[in-house]
Every structure is written in structure tokens, then in C-alpha cells.
Amino acid sequence: MSTNVHHWHIVKDAQKQGAKVVVIDPYKSKTAKEADWHIAPKPGTDGALAMAIMHVIIEEGLQDHDYIDNYTVGFEALSERAKTRTPEWAASITGVAAEDIRQLAREFASTQPAAIRLGVAVERNYGGGQAIRAITCLPALTGAWRHVGGGALQFPVWEHPYKFDVISRPDLIPEGTPVVNAIQLGRALTGELGLDTPIKSMMCWNANPVTQAAETDKIVEGLMREDLFVVSAEHFLSDTASYADIVLPASMGAEMEDMVLSWGHLYLTYNEKCVDSPGEAIPNNEIFRRLAARMGYQEDNFSWSDSECLENYVDWDSPACEGIDLAYLRQHGFAKLKVGTKDDRAPHRHGNFPTPSGKCELEVKGATNFVAGPFRQMYEGFQPGESLDSLPDYMPSRETHESNPALAEKYPLNIISPKSHGFLNSCYANMDNKIKGQGEQFVMISPVDADLRNIQSGDVVSVFNDRGKFEALAQITDDVSPGIVVATLGYWRQLNKGTVNCVSSAEFVDMGHAPTFTDNLVEVRLS
């Protein structure tokens, strides 16, 4: 409801026509309250739930044997692993009743089309990568991919014909250039990573790591270094820009021609320039054009206008762009890619997966860890490279009562930090009317946990662990279970005493070096 509004009305339409909407979320979010069935596993246990669903499907013979035989690889090995991942096993981990797990598995397998919409928060604990692998095996086991509307959806940008190599120009990155993951920016700036080449200068645009990245107290410590030169291209003096040596005024969206990346749909979307930028503000592209000229770059792309960038950044000859060009977008504003319609789209009905075998690879032998190219400028140097399990499975979080009882004795509450309903990440969180609608920075806590700490609704409390702390107003609610607290993301540090990412860990998850924003233990006390 808050982060995928263009999809939600489709879900509601389907619900009105008889589709059953199941929301799996550790707390009763706005979306969960709209569901026909809300299942609330403990944070970070989605992988166990998925493996138990898999167990039921196979154990009860609910799988689609024909689809498995023709369009998957590794079923026998996966089946063997799933044998011990029973609903009872998962119930002890997730807190979800074994019979509920069986019912969910049976309904998912026997109802077609069935679709899974994965939120990005699934991966934000140590076992998150394996959890996504397990979840995305389920539509192949049941043959849901055969049906229009069936399967799984998370990030369909891969079907968009963007020329990431032209956009990113990895060939201009000198071989041997080290890589720092932005999630560990604080550790990099404070010297904890032991980089052979320390960071002495940094440019920040389209980002606000002081609120959005983990271990933000370390980021601030690093940004305050006297020997660090920081440039920020921004609309406002954001938390990050407030530490910059130079702030370059950047154009806003309505002041530039652009295209908007999809985060969940199959349209090319045109962003028309409506008005000139005020004062000295210029688009980011123009900032980089001017920098390139001063630095002596001669490549053609550094002289392309915004319009020429759009012409060159999309493969307009792709079958997905049949009948679409930039002129069409300028006239119509958007265009549906030619990848099927809502009435006939079933992209994996006959396999056609982007894997070496063309099949859904339930087992992947010899796989190594990597970060997807578009998230690192298509540069392949310094990929993580650790060996990965050939099969999906449940991997426990680092910070739980079970995995780290000593830490849980000190910090007994698991914190979840979803996106705020009234902000777009940290955008708009400096605007009075948006803050009024969203409310001042708050933390949701169960009546049980509040009573144990003598906390009343509206009290100012401190949420803290060894990494940092922030202050928030207590919201006592049954929407969260005992042992869990919820504080939403995006509030500005300048306007509050800390923000939720002060307590977040910068450790990576098991796959893809993604962040562990929901793998954190805290304590809450009256301020």
C-alpha cells in the first residue's frame, strides 16, 4: 500500500473478484490489514516458512510433475533436502502454526493462477538470499508459471531493454580499481575496512546515506574527517549534504528530461521537462558533462544531451520496444513493453528462464557469490566470490535469541525498519505537511513489552544497542508481537535525536552483499 501503489489497486481488483490475498509480514502493516489472511512469522524466518511449504507440496504429491520434468533442474536433490523441513520444524522457528503452514502450502499448490509478490525486505537478514531462493522455487514446483498471472514477481527491470553497459561505461574504470559497498560506507570512511587506498574524496548524488545506510554514527564520524573532501549534488541540505564541503544545486525531476526506472511494472515511462531550473541548479547529467570536460574525457557519451542519452541508453531495436521510440514516449508519456498482456503473459510457460540451461535451476552447482552488475556500474572487479550452497535452505539470522543468546540477554527486542508511508525513503521527510501526515518519529511496541518497561503511549523512549541509539515516541499497539519493535525509515537526523539506522548493522547477508536492516537486536527504555 505504501511502496508499490501502482500494483496495489490490481491486487484489490483481484481480491474483489474472488482472489485470496495472503500477506506474510512479521507485523500488521497497512497492507497486512487489507489481506484475507495475515501470516506473521518471526523476522528473518521466511526461508524456514518457504522450505516447509516446499516440504508439504512434495510430501503430499501436490507438485506439477510435468513442469518439473521439462522445465527445472535439480528436483531430486531439492526434494531430498526438503524431507526434514517439516511444518513442525518450521513452526518452532517461525512461530507460525504447523497447520497454518500446511493450509498455505495446499492452497498455493491447488489454486491457479497463484502469484507471489516478493518485497525487498525478505533479503534484509543474514539468510535472506537463501530465503529468496527457496521462495522462488515454489512456482516452479507447482507449475504456477504455466498460467497467465502465475509465478513470482519482484524486480522486472531485467525485462526492460536498457543498455547498462552504455549507461555505466565499465570500460572506463581502470583495472584493479577497488570496490567499496555503500552499505559499509561508515566502516570505509573510518578506516575499519583497512583499504589499501583510503577514501580521501567522495561525491554523493541521488542518495542520503546518513539516514539510509547502516551504522550511521560511523558515517557521520567519517564525514567529519578533516582530510575528506565531500561534494553533494542535492535539492536540499539533507543530512548527508550538511557535511559536504561543496553542495551543487541539482535540478528536480520536473526540471529535466528523463526516463523513470521501473520498480514493479512493464512500462517505459517518460519524464517531460516542464520548467527550467531556478538559479544555478542543473541536472546531474550536466554536472557530469562539465566535470568530464574539465578532466579531459573525450568519449562521445560525455557530450550527449539529455535527449541523446535517452536515445542511446535504451535498445530501441529490441523486440520489447516494437512500435516504441522516444518520439512515441514524448507524445504518449508511457508505453507498455511488448512482452505480453495481462490476458496472455506467461513468460515461463515453457521454461525460457535466463539460466545456462534455460530452465528453473532448483540446484546450482559451483555457484559463487556476486553483486548484480547494474548495482556496481557493471564493473566485474572485486566480486565477492565466496562459494554458495548448491540448494536453497533456511539460514538463521545473526542477531536472535536462538543464534546469539548473550546479545539477546542485553538487547532482547528485534527491530524492523520498513519504509514510511508518508516519505519516499528520506525524500519529503523535511517537509512539515509530510511529517504531519506521517507523524513524528515513533517506535511501535507491544503492550507486553511496554508494561515490562513502564512505557506509556506517547512517552519519549530511547532505542539502542552497541551501534547507536535514537529517540522516538512510543506507540503501544497489538500490531506488533512481543519481542518485536517497529520504527519506520526516512526521518532526518537534523530534525531528530538519531534515526533508526543508527542501530542497524552493516554486516552483509548471505548472498549478494545486501544489507541486514532486519537482523538487529535492541533495547527500549524511557528517555
Short mmCIF file of C-alpha atoms in Angstrom, two decimals:
data_model
loop_
_atom_site.label_atom_id
_atom_site.label_comp_id
_atom_site.label_asym_id
_atom_site.label_seq_id
_atom_site.Cartn_x
_atom_site.Cartn_y
_atom_site.Cartn_z
CA MET A 1 0.00 0.00 0.00
CA SER A 2 2.89 2.37 0.69
CA THR A 3 5.68 1.31 -1.65
CA ASN A 4 4.01 -0.29 -4.68
CA VAL A 5 0.89 1.80 -5.21
CA HIS A 6 0.65 1.12 -8.95
CA HIS A 7 0.37 -2.61 -8.19
CA TRP A 8 -1.87 -2.46 -5.15
CA HIS A 9 -5.06 -1.45 -6.99
CA ILE A 10 -4.60 -4.51 -9.23
CA VAL A 11 -4.35 -6.69 -6.13
CA LYS A 12 -7.52 -5.13 -4.73
CA ASP A 13 -9.36 -5.65 -8.02
CA ALA A 14 -8.37 -9.31 -8.00
CA GLN A 15 -9.47 -9.61 -4.37
CA LYS A 16 -12.89 -8.19 -5.23
CA GLN A 17 -13.19 -10.83 -7.96
CA GLY A 18 -12.51 -13.65 -5.53
CA ALA A 19 -8.73 -13.94 -5.33
CA LYS A 20 -7.42 -14.69 -1.85
CA VAL A 21 -4.76 -12.23 -0.70
CA VAL A 22 -2.27 -13.57 1.83
CA VAL A 23 0.24 -11.13 3.33
CA ILE A 24 3.31 -12.58 5.07
CA ASP A 25 4.83 -9.93 7.31
CA PRO A 26 6.18 -10.01 10.89
CA TYR A 27 3.86 -7.16 11.92
CA LYS A 28 0.40 -5.96 10.98
CA SER A 29 1.31 -3.38 8.36
CA LYS A 30 -1.20 -1.29 6.41
CA THR A 31 -1.02 -3.92 3.67
CA ALA A 32 -1.46 -6.83 6.09
CA LYS A 33 -4.64 -5.23 7.42
CA GLU A 34 -6.10 -5.39 3.90
CA ALA A 35 -5.35 -9.10 3.49
CA ASP A 36 -7.74 -12.03 3.65
CA TRP A 37 -5.11 -13.81 5.71
CA HIS A 38 -2.15 -12.32 7.55
CA ILE A 39 0.64 -14.72 8.46
CA ALA A 40 3.21 -13.25 10.88
CA PRO A 41 6.47 -15.21 11.04
CA LYS A 42 9.28 -14.01 13.27
CA PRO A 43 11.63 -11.60 11.48
CA GLY A 44 14.21 -13.35 9.31
CA THR A 45 12.45 -16.73 9.22
CA ASP A 46 10.87 -16.53 5.74
CA GLY A 47 13.32 -19.17 4.50
CA ALA A 48 12.11 -21.71 7.03
CA LEU A 49 8.50 -21.00 6.09
CA ALA A 50 9.27 -21.44 2.38
CA MET A 51 11.17 -24.69 2.94
CA ALA A 52 8.25 -26.09 4.97
CA ILE A 53 5.78 -25.12 2.23
CA MET A 54 8.10 -26.92 -0.19
CA HIS A 55 8.08 -29.99 2.08
CA VAL A 56 4.27 -30.16 2.12
CA ILE A 57 3.99 -29.72 -1.65
CA ILE A 58 6.38 -32.59 -2.30
CA GLU A 59 5.31 -34.84 0.60
CA GLU A 60 1.63 -34.62 -0.34
CA GLY A 61 2.24 -35.01 -4.08
CA LEU A 62 0.94 -31.52 -4.93
CA GLN A 63 3.76 -30.76 -7.37
CA ASP A 64 3.39 -30.46 -11.13
CA HIS A 65 5.49 -33.41 -12.30
CA ASP A 66 5.31 -32.47 -15.96
CA TYR A 67 6.58 -28.93 -15.35
CA ILE A 68 9.32 -30.19 -13.05
CA ASP A 69 10.47 -32.82 -15.55
CA ASN A 70 10.56 -30.46 -18.51
CA TYR A 71 11.46 -27.06 -17.13
CA THR A 72 13.50 -27.48 -13.94
CA VAL A 73 16.91 -28.79 -12.91
CA GLY A 74 17.78 -30.40 -9.58
CA PHE A 75 14.40 -31.52 -8.26
CA GLU A 76 15.68 -34.77 -6.78
CA ALA A 77 18.37 -33.03 -4.74
CA LEU A 78 15.91 -30.35 -3.60
CA SER A 79 13.34 -32.98 -2.68
CA GLU A 80 15.89 -34.78 -0.53
CA ARG A 81 16.77 -31.59 1.34
CA ALA A 82 13.12 -30.68 1.89
CA LYS A 83 12.35 -34.05 3.55
CA THR A 84 13.37 -32.85 7.01
CA ARG A 85 11.99 -29.31 6.65
CA THR A 86 8.60 -30.20 8.09
CA PRO A 87 5.90 -27.74 9.18
CA GLU A 88 6.63 -28.73 12.78
CA TRP A 89 10.31 -27.90 12.27
CA ALA A 90 9.36 -24.53 10.75
CA ALA A 91 6.77 -23.79 13.43
CA SER A 92 9.44 -23.88 16.13
CA ILE A 93 11.50 -21.35 14.11
CA THR A 94 8.85 -19.05 12.63
CA GLY A 95 6.18 -19.05 15.31
CA VAL A 96 3.61 -19.91 12.61
CA ALA A 97 1.43 -22.90 13.48
CA ALA A 98 2.27 -26.08 11.57
CA GLU A 99 -1.35 -26.46 10.43
CA ASP A 100 -1.33 -22.93 9.01
CA ILE A 101 1.80 -23.79 7.04
CA ARG A 102 0.09 -26.89 5.66
CA GLN A 103 -3.02 -24.94 4.71
CA LEU A 104 -0.98 -22.24 2.96
CA ALA A 105 1.01 -24.85 1.03
CA ARG A 106 -2.12 -26.73 -0.06
CA GLU A 107 -3.96 -23.60 -1.13
CA PHE A 108 -0.98 -22.23 -3.03
CA ALA A 109 -0.40 -25.53 -4.85
CA SER A 110 -4.06 -26.20 -5.70
CA THR A 111 -5.14 -22.69 -6.72
CA GLN A 112 -4.15 -21.49 -10.18
CA PRO A 113 -3.06 -18.98 -11.11
CA ALA A 114 -1.13 -18.30 -7.92
CA ALA A 115 1.39 -15.48 -7.70
CA ILE A 116 3.99 -14.44 -5.16
CA ARG A 117 4.92 -10.76 -4.86
CA LEU A 118 8.24 -10.58 -3.02
CA GLY A 119 9.05 -7.45 -1.08
CA VAL A 120 12.66 -6.34 -0.94
CA ALA A 121 12.72 -6.71 2.86
CA VAL A 122 12.81 -10.51 2.53
CA GLU A 123 16.56 -10.36 1.99
CA ARG A 124 17.36 -7.99 4.87
CA ASN A 125 18.62 -10.58 7.33
CA TYR A 126 21.60 -12.90 7.19
CA GLY A 127 19.74 -15.77 5.49
CA GLY A 128 17.82 -13.50 3.15
CA GLY A 129 19.43 -14.68 -0.08
CA GLN A 130 18.65 -18.31 0.63
CA ALA A 131 15.12 -17.33 1.64
CA ILE A 132 14.51 -15.76 -1.77
CA ARG A 133 15.93 -18.85 -3.50
CA ALA A 134 13.52 -21.06 -1.55
CA ILE A 135 10.52 -18.82 -2.23
CA THR A 136 11.21 -18.58 -5.95
CA CYS A 137 11.39 -22.36 -6.25
CA LEU A 138 7.73 -22.68 -5.25
CA PRO A 139 6.05 -21.54 -8.52
CA ALA A 140 8.22 -24.00 -10.48
CA LEU A 141 7.27 -26.88 -8.18
CA THR A 142 3.55 -26.18 -8.57
CA GLY A 143 3.66 -25.23 -12.26
CA ALA A 144 2.28 -21.78 -11.46
CA TRP A 145 4.45 -20.39 -14.27
CA ARG A 146 2.21 -22.16 -16.79
CA HIS A 147 -0.65 -19.79 -16.09
CA VAL A 148 -1.27 -16.17 -17.02
CA GLY A 149 -0.77 -14.23 -13.80
CA GLY A 150 1.05 -17.09 -12.08
CA GLY A 151 4.63 -17.23 -10.81
CA ALA A 152 6.68 -14.74 -8.82
CA LEU A 153 7.47 -11.03 -9.17
CA GLN A 154 9.98 -8.78 -7.53
CA PHE A 155 12.04 -6.54 -9.80
CA PRO A 156 11.10 -6.80 -13.52
CA VAL A 157 13.67 -4.24 -14.64
CA TRP A 158 15.57 -7.13 -16.26
CA GLU A 159 12.92 -7.27 -18.98
CA HIS A 160 13.47 -3.61 -19.81
CA PRO A 161 15.87 -3.17 -22.74
CA TYR A 162 18.26 -0.78 -21.02
CA LYS A 163 21.86 -0.70 -22.24
CA PHE A 164 23.50 -0.88 -18.82
CA ASP A 165 26.99 -1.09 -20.34
CA VAL A 166 26.41 2.16 -22.25
CA ILE A 167 24.89 3.85 -19.20
CA SER A 168 27.65 2.73 -16.84
CA ARG A 169 30.74 2.55 -19.08
CA PRO A 170 32.64 -0.04 -17.01
CA ASP A 171 35.39 0.08 -19.64
CA LEU A 172 36.39 3.49 -18.24
CA ILE A 173 37.06 2.05 -14.78
CA PRO A 174 40.80 1.23 -14.60
CA GLU A 175 41.53 -2.44 -13.99
CA GLY A 176 42.27 -3.05 -10.32
CA THR A 177 40.08 -0.24 -9.04
CA PRO A 178 38.89 -1.39 -5.58
CA VAL A 179 35.20 -1.60 -4.70
CA VAL A 180 33.51 -0.40 -1.52
CA ASN A 181 29.94 -1.46 -0.85
CA ALA A 182 27.88 1.61 0.12
CA ILE A 183 26.27 -0.42 2.91
CA GLN A 184 29.64 -0.32 4.69
CA LEU A 185 30.36 3.33 3.92
CA GLY A 186 30.83 4.16 7.60
CA ARG A 187 33.41 1.43 8.03
CA ALA A 188 35.21 2.56 4.89
CA LEU A 189 35.36 6.23 5.93
CA THR A 190 36.56 5.44 9.46
CA GLY A 191 39.32 3.09 8.28
CA GLU A 192 37.77 -0.12 9.62
CA LEU A 193 37.93 -1.86 6.24
CA GLY A 194 41.70 -1.44 6.03
CA LEU A 195 41.59 -0.25 2.41
CA ASP A 196 44.94 -0.16 0.62
CA THR A 197 43.77 3.09 -0.94
CA PRO A 198 41.93 5.12 1.72
CA ILE A 199 38.99 7.25 0.62
CA LYS A 200 40.06 10.90 0.54
CA SER A 201 37.22 12.32 -1.55
CA MET A 202 33.61 11.40 -2.16
CA MET A 203 30.78 12.66 -4.34
CA CYS A 204 27.20 11.90 -3.36
CA TRP A 205 24.15 12.27 -5.58
CA ASN A 206 20.69 10.66 -5.58
CA ALA A 207 21.48 9.27 -2.13
CA ASN A 208 21.35 10.20 1.53
CA PRO A 209 23.46 7.59 3.37
CA VAL A 210 23.39 9.42 6.71
CA THR A 211 19.78 8.26 7.08
CA GLN A 212 19.54 5.40 4.57
CA ALA A 213 22.71 3.36 5.13
CA ALA A 214 23.59 1.25 8.17
CA GLU A 215 25.76 2.25 11.14
CA THR A 216 25.06 5.92 10.51
CA ASP A 217 27.04 7.16 13.51
CA LYS A 218 30.16 5.79 11.81
CA ILE A 219 29.20 7.51 8.56
CA VAL A 220 28.90 10.84 10.36
CA GLU A 221 32.24 10.25 12.10
CA GLY A 222 33.83 9.57 8.73
CA LEU A 223 32.24 12.57 7.02
CA MET A 224 33.65 14.84 9.73
CA ARG A 225 37.25 13.90 8.88
CA GLU A 226 39.33 16.99 8.14
CA ASP A 227 41.15 15.16 5.32
CA LEU A 228 37.97 14.06 3.48
CA PHE A 229 36.69 16.22 0.62
CA VAL A 230 32.94 15.76 0.10
CA VAL A 231 30.77 17.05 -2.73
CA SER A 232 26.99 16.66 -2.72
CA ALA A 233 24.55 17.32 -5.58
CA GLU A 234 21.24 17.98 -3.87
CA HIS A 235 17.92 19.83 -3.79
CA PHE A 236 18.08 20.47 -0.04
CA LEU A 237 20.72 20.44 2.67
CA SER A 238 19.98 16.83 3.51
CA ASP A 239 21.63 15.03 6.41
CA THR A 240 24.45 13.95 4.10
CA ALA A 241 24.75 17.26 2.25
CA SER A 242 25.09 19.08 5.58
CA TYR A 243 28.57 17.53 5.92
CA ALA A 244 29.69 18.42 2.37
CA ASP A 245 32.49 20.86 1.54
CA ILE A 246 30.67 21.82 -1.66
CA VAL A 247 26.95 21.48 -2.37
CA LEU A 248 25.97 21.64 -6.04
CA PRO A 249 22.31 22.61 -6.63
CA ALA A 250 20.73 19.79 -8.63
CA SER A 251 17.64 20.04 -10.82
CA MET A 252 14.45 18.36 -9.69
CA GLY A 253 12.54 15.84 -11.79
CA ALA A 254 10.16 18.34 -13.39
CA GLU A 255 13.16 20.44 -14.48
CA MET A 256 14.78 17.83 -16.72
CA GLU A 257 14.02 15.33 -19.46
CA ASP A 258 14.44 11.78 -18.26
CA MET A 259 13.01 8.29 -18.11
CA VAL A 260 11.88 6.68 -14.87
CA LEU A 261 13.15 3.21 -13.94
CA SER A 262 10.52 0.58 -13.18
CA TRP A 263 10.33 -0.96 -9.73
CA GLY A 264 7.48 -3.33 -10.45
CA HIS A 265 5.84 -2.77 -13.84
CA LEU A 266 6.48 -3.34 -17.54
CA TYR A 267 6.23 0.20 -18.88
CA LEU A 268 8.75 2.65 -20.24
CA THR A 269 7.91 5.95 -18.54
CA TYR A 270 8.85 9.35 -19.94
CA ASN A 271 9.61 12.29 -17.66
CA GLU A 272 8.95 15.53 -19.53
CA LYS A 273 10.78 18.70 -18.65
CA CYS A 274 8.14 21.17 -17.50
CA VAL A 275 10.13 24.18 -16.34
CA ASP A 276 13.70 25.48 -16.29
CA SER A 277 15.72 25.01 -13.13
CA PRO A 278 15.97 28.05 -10.86
CA GLY A 279 19.21 29.86 -10.13
CA GLU A 280 22.34 27.82 -10.73
CA ALA A 281 20.66 24.39 -10.44
CA ILE A 282 21.49 21.98 -13.26
CA PRO A 283 20.70 18.29 -13.92
CA ASN A 284 23.13 15.66 -12.68
CA ASN A 285 23.93 14.78 -16.30
CA GLU A 286 25.10 18.34 -16.88
CA ILE A 287 27.21 18.24 -13.72
CA PHE A 288 28.98 15.16 -15.05
CA ARG A 289 29.32 16.61 -18.55
CA ARG A 290 31.11 19.64 -17.13
CA LEU A 291 33.31 17.52 -14.87
CA ALA A 292 34.21 15.24 -17.79
CA ALA A 293 35.23 18.24 -19.89
CA ARG A 294 37.46 19.61 -17.10
CA MET A 295 39.01 16.17 -16.56
CA GLY A 296 39.77 15.69 -20.25
CA TYR A 297 37.42 12.85 -21.16
CA GLN A 298 36.86 12.69 -24.92
CA GLU A 299 34.29 9.88 -25.20
CA ASP A 300 31.15 10.78 -27.13
CA ASN A 301 28.75 9.96 -24.30
CA PHE A 302 30.16 12.81 -22.18
CA SER A 303 28.88 15.28 -24.75
CA TRP A 304 25.42 13.75 -25.19
CA SER A 305 22.48 15.95 -24.30
CA ASP A 306 19.78 14.55 -22.04
CA SER A 307 17.76 13.63 -25.13
CA GLU A 308 20.75 11.91 -26.73
CA CYS A 309 21.30 9.93 -23.51
CA LEU A 310 17.74 8.59 -23.74
CA GLU A 311 18.26 7.69 -27.39
CA ASN A 312 21.42 5.75 -26.53
CA TYR A 313 20.52 4.20 -23.17
CA VAL A 314 17.61 2.10 -24.49
CA ASP A 315 17.82 -0.67 -27.07
CA TRP A 316 15.03 0.67 -29.25
CA ASP A 317 15.57 -2.21 -31.71
CA SER A 318 14.68 -4.78 -29.04
CA PRO A 319 11.51 -6.84 -29.71
CA ALA A 320 10.20 -5.42 -26.42
CA CYS A 321 10.26 -1.95 -27.99
CA GLU A 322 8.36 -2.87 -31.15
CA GLY A 323 6.44 0.23 -32.23
CA ILE A 324 8.01 2.35 -29.47
CA ASP A 325 10.63 5.07 -29.81
CA LEU A 326 11.47 8.26 -27.96
CA ALA A 327 9.10 10.28 -30.13
CA TYR A 328 6.26 7.92 -29.16
CA LEU A 329 7.09 8.33 -25.49
CA ARG A 330 7.19 12.11 -25.79
CA GLN A 331 3.72 12.02 -27.32
CA HIS A 332 2.11 9.48 -25.01
CA GLY A 333 4.16 9.69 -21.81
CA PHE A 334 4.47 5.93 -21.34
CA ALA A 335 4.45 2.70 -23.34
CA LYS A 336 3.84 -0.91 -22.40
CA LEU A 337 6.73 -3.15 -23.41
CA LYS A 338 5.84 -5.82 -25.94
CA VAL A 339 6.30 -8.71 -23.51
CA GLY A 340 2.72 -9.94 -23.37
CA THR A 341 -0.50 -8.54 -21.97
CA LYS A 342 -2.47 -9.18 -18.80
CA ASP A 343 -4.54 -11.64 -20.82
CA ASP A 344 -1.74 -13.74 -22.31
CA ARG A 345 1.55 -13.06 -20.49
CA ALA A 346 3.12 -16.27 -19.15
CA PRO A 347 6.85 -15.78 -19.83
CA HIS A 348 7.95 -19.12 -18.35
CA ARG A 349 5.12 -21.34 -19.53
CA HIS A 350 7.70 -23.34 -21.46
CA GLY A 351 10.75 -22.61 -19.35
CA ASN A 352 12.63 -19.79 -21.06
CA PHE A 353 14.49 -18.85 -17.87
CA PRO A 354 17.62 -16.67 -18.16
CA THR A 355 19.88 -19.50 -16.96
CA PRO A 356 22.54 -21.56 -18.76
CA SER A 357 20.06 -24.43 -19.11
CA GLY A 358 17.05 -22.24 -19.92
CA LYS A 359 15.29 -23.99 -17.05
CA CYS A 360 14.48 -23.03 -13.47
CA GLU A 361 17.61 -24.23 -11.69
CA LEU A 362 16.48 -25.51 -8.30
CA GLU A 363 20.04 -26.74 -7.79
CA VAL A 364 23.01 -24.64 -8.90
CA LYS A 365 26.34 -26.43 -8.65
CA GLY A 366 29.52 -24.42 -8.33
CA ALA A 367 27.79 -21.08 -7.76
CA THR A 368 29.76 -18.22 -6.24
CA ASN A 369 28.58 -15.02 -4.61
CA PHE A 370 28.26 -11.87 -6.69
CA VAL A 371 26.62 -8.45 -6.79
CA ALA A 372 24.47 -7.81 -9.87
CA GLY A 373 26.21 -5.63 -12.45
CA PRO A 374 23.84 -2.62 -12.51
CA PHE A 375 24.46 -2.13 -8.78
CA ARG A 376 28.22 -1.74 -9.30
CA GLN A 377 28.45 0.16 -12.60
CA MET A 378 28.71 -3.17 -14.48
CA TYR A 379 32.27 -3.47 -13.14
CA GLU A 380 33.29 -7.08 -12.51
CA GLY A 381 36.44 -6.47 -10.48
CA PHE A 382 36.49 -7.50 -6.82
CA GLN A 383 33.31 -9.57 -6.94
CA PRO A 384 32.80 -11.34 -3.56
CA GLY A 385 33.30 -14.85 -4.96
CA GLU A 386 32.50 -16.94 -1.88
CA SER A 387 31.18 -20.44 -2.57
CA LEU A 388 27.42 -20.85 -2.21
CA ASP A 389 25.24 -23.78 -1.23
CA SER A 390 24.01 -25.54 -4.36
CA LEU A 391 20.48 -25.73 -2.89
CA PRO A 392 18.21 -23.29 -1.06
CA ASP A 393 17.68 -23.69 2.67
CA TYR A 394 16.91 -21.78 5.84
CA MET A 395 19.82 -19.87 7.36
CA PRO A 396 19.21 -18.24 10.75
CA SER A 397 19.78 -14.56 11.39
CA ARG A 398 22.85 -13.41 13.27
CA GLU A 399 21.01 -11.48 15.99
CA THR A 400 18.26 -13.55 17.56
CA HIS A 401 17.65 -15.19 20.93
CA GLU A 402 18.48 -18.56 19.38
CA SER A 403 21.60 -17.63 17.42
CA ASN A 404 23.09 -15.14 19.88
CA PRO A 405 21.61 -15.60 23.37
CA ALA A 406 24.31 -13.50 25.05
CA LEU A 407 23.50 -10.49 22.88
CA ALA A 408 19.75 -11.10 23.31
CA GLU A 409 20.18 -11.00 27.08
CA LYS A 410 21.46 -7.45 26.68
CA TYR A 411 19.22 -6.40 23.79
CA PRO A 412 16.07 -8.57 23.81
CA LEU A 413 13.98 -6.91 21.08
CA ASN A 414 14.24 -7.44 17.32
CA ILE A 415 13.71 -4.21 15.37
CA ILE A 416 12.11 -3.95 11.93
CA SER A 417 12.54 -0.75 9.88
CA PRO A 418 10.06 -0.68 6.98
CA LYS A 419 9.60 2.30 4.67
CA SER A 420 7.49 5.17 5.97
CA HIS A 421 4.04 5.64 4.46
CA GLY A 422 4.46 9.43 4.16
CA PHE A 423 8.02 9.61 2.78
CA LEU A 424 9.86 8.20 -0.23
CA ASN A 425 12.92 6.83 1.57
CA SER A 426 14.17 10.10 3.10
CA CYS A 427 12.60 12.35 0.43
CA TYR A 428 9.90 14.70 1.77
CA ALA A 429 10.87 13.93 5.38
CA ASN A 430 11.96 17.57 5.79
CA MET A 431 8.51 18.92 4.83
CA ASP A 432 6.15 19.94 7.62
CA ASN A 433 3.00 18.68 5.90
CA LYS A 434 4.55 15.29 5.19
CA ILE A 435 5.81 14.95 8.76
CA LYS A 436 2.33 15.90 10.00
CA GLY A 437 0.78 13.13 7.91
CA GLN A 438 3.42 10.54 8.82
CA GLY A 439 3.73 11.60 12.45
CA GLU A 440 6.84 12.37 14.47
CA GLN A 441 9.48 9.64 14.69
CA PHE A 442 7.89 6.71 16.55
CA VAL A 443 8.53 3.15 17.63
CA MET A 444 5.74 0.57 17.76
CA ILE A 445 5.91 -1.72 20.78
CA SER A 446 3.61 -4.43 22.09
CA PRO A 447 1.62 -3.90 25.33
CA VAL A 448 3.55 -6.77 26.91
CA ASP A 449 6.96 -5.23 26.21
CA ALA A 450 5.74 -1.75 27.12
CA ASP A 451 4.44 -2.92 30.52
CA LEU A 452 7.76 -4.61 31.30
CA ARG A 453 9.48 -1.24 30.76
CA ASN A 454 6.83 1.03 32.35
CA ILE A 455 6.30 2.74 29.00
CA GLN A 456 3.07 4.59 28.20
CA SER A 457 1.81 5.63 24.76
CA GLY A 458 3.37 8.93 23.75
CA ASP A 459 6.41 8.57 26.02
CA VAL A 460 9.75 9.57 24.59
CA VAL A 461 11.92 6.46 24.56
CA SER A 462 15.45 5.59 23.56
CA VAL A 463 16.03 2.65 21.20
CA PHE A 464 19.63 1.49 21.39
CA ASN A 465 22.29 -1.17 21.04
CA ASP A 466 26.09 -1.17 20.86
CA ARG A 467 25.99 0.56 17.45
CA GLY A 468 24.00 3.64 18.46
CA LYS A 469 20.64 4.94 19.58
CA PHE A 470 17.73 7.11 18.55
CA GLU A 471 14.77 8.70 20.31
CA ALA A 472 11.15 8.15 19.31
CA LEU A 473 7.60 8.41 20.59
CA ALA A 474 6.23 5.12 21.90
CA GLN A 475 3.20 3.70 20.10
CA ILE A 476 1.78 0.81 22.12
CA THR A 477 -0.10 -1.49 19.77
CA ASP A 478 -1.16 -5.07 19.18
CA ASP A 479 0.01 -4.66 15.58
CA VAL A 480 3.41 -5.95 16.73
CA SER A 481 4.06 -9.16 18.64
CA PRO A 482 6.04 -9.33 21.89
CA GLY A 483 9.76 -9.34 21.19
CA ILE A 484 9.43 -7.10 18.11
CA VAL A 485 9.53 -3.32 17.72
CA VAL A 486 8.97 -1.35 14.52
CA ALA A 487 10.42 2.04 13.59
CA THR A 488 9.98 3.34 10.04
CA LEU A 489 12.74 4.62 7.81
CA GLY A 490 13.45 8.07 6.36
CA TYR A 491 13.31 10.54 9.22
CA TRP A 492 16.06 13.18 9.11
CA ARG A 493 18.79 13.19 11.72
CA GLN A 494 18.84 17.00 11.70
CA LEU A 495 15.24 17.02 12.95
CA ASN A 496 15.51 14.14 15.43
CA LYS A 497 17.83 12.66 18.01
CA GLY A 498 19.18 9.89 15.82
CA THR A 499 17.26 7.75 13.33
CA VAL A 500 16.57 4.04 13.02
CA ASN A 501 19.70 3.22 11.03
CA CYS A 502 21.83 4.31 13.98
CA VAL A 503 21.17 0.80 15.34
CA SER A 504 21.40 -1.10 12.03
CA SER A 505 24.28 -3.45 11.32
CA ALA A 506 26.44 -3.05 8.22
CA GLU A 507 27.09 -6.79 8.02
CA PHE A 508 26.13 -8.42 4.71
CA VAL A 509 23.51 -11.07 4.11
CA ASP A 510 24.49 -14.50 2.82
CA MET A 511 24.15 -13.65 -0.88
CA GLY A 512 24.65 -10.53 -2.98
CA HIS A 513 26.21 -8.48 -0.16
CA ALA A 514 22.82 -6.95 0.59
CA PRO A 515 22.09 -5.14 3.90
CA THR A 516 20.83 -6.67 7.15
CA PHE A 517 18.34 -3.99 8.17
CA THR A 518 16.04 -6.50 9.92
CA ASP A 519 18.74 -8.53 11.64
CA ASN A 520 19.28 -6.28 14.64
CA LEU A 521 18.61 -6.59 18.36
CA VAL A 522 17.87 -3.53 20.51
CA GLU A 523 16.57 -2.45 23.90
CA VAL A 524 13.97 0.26 24.54
CA ARG A 525 13.91 2.45 27.64
CA LEU A 526 12.29 5.68 28.78
CA SER A 527 14.48 8.62 27.80
#
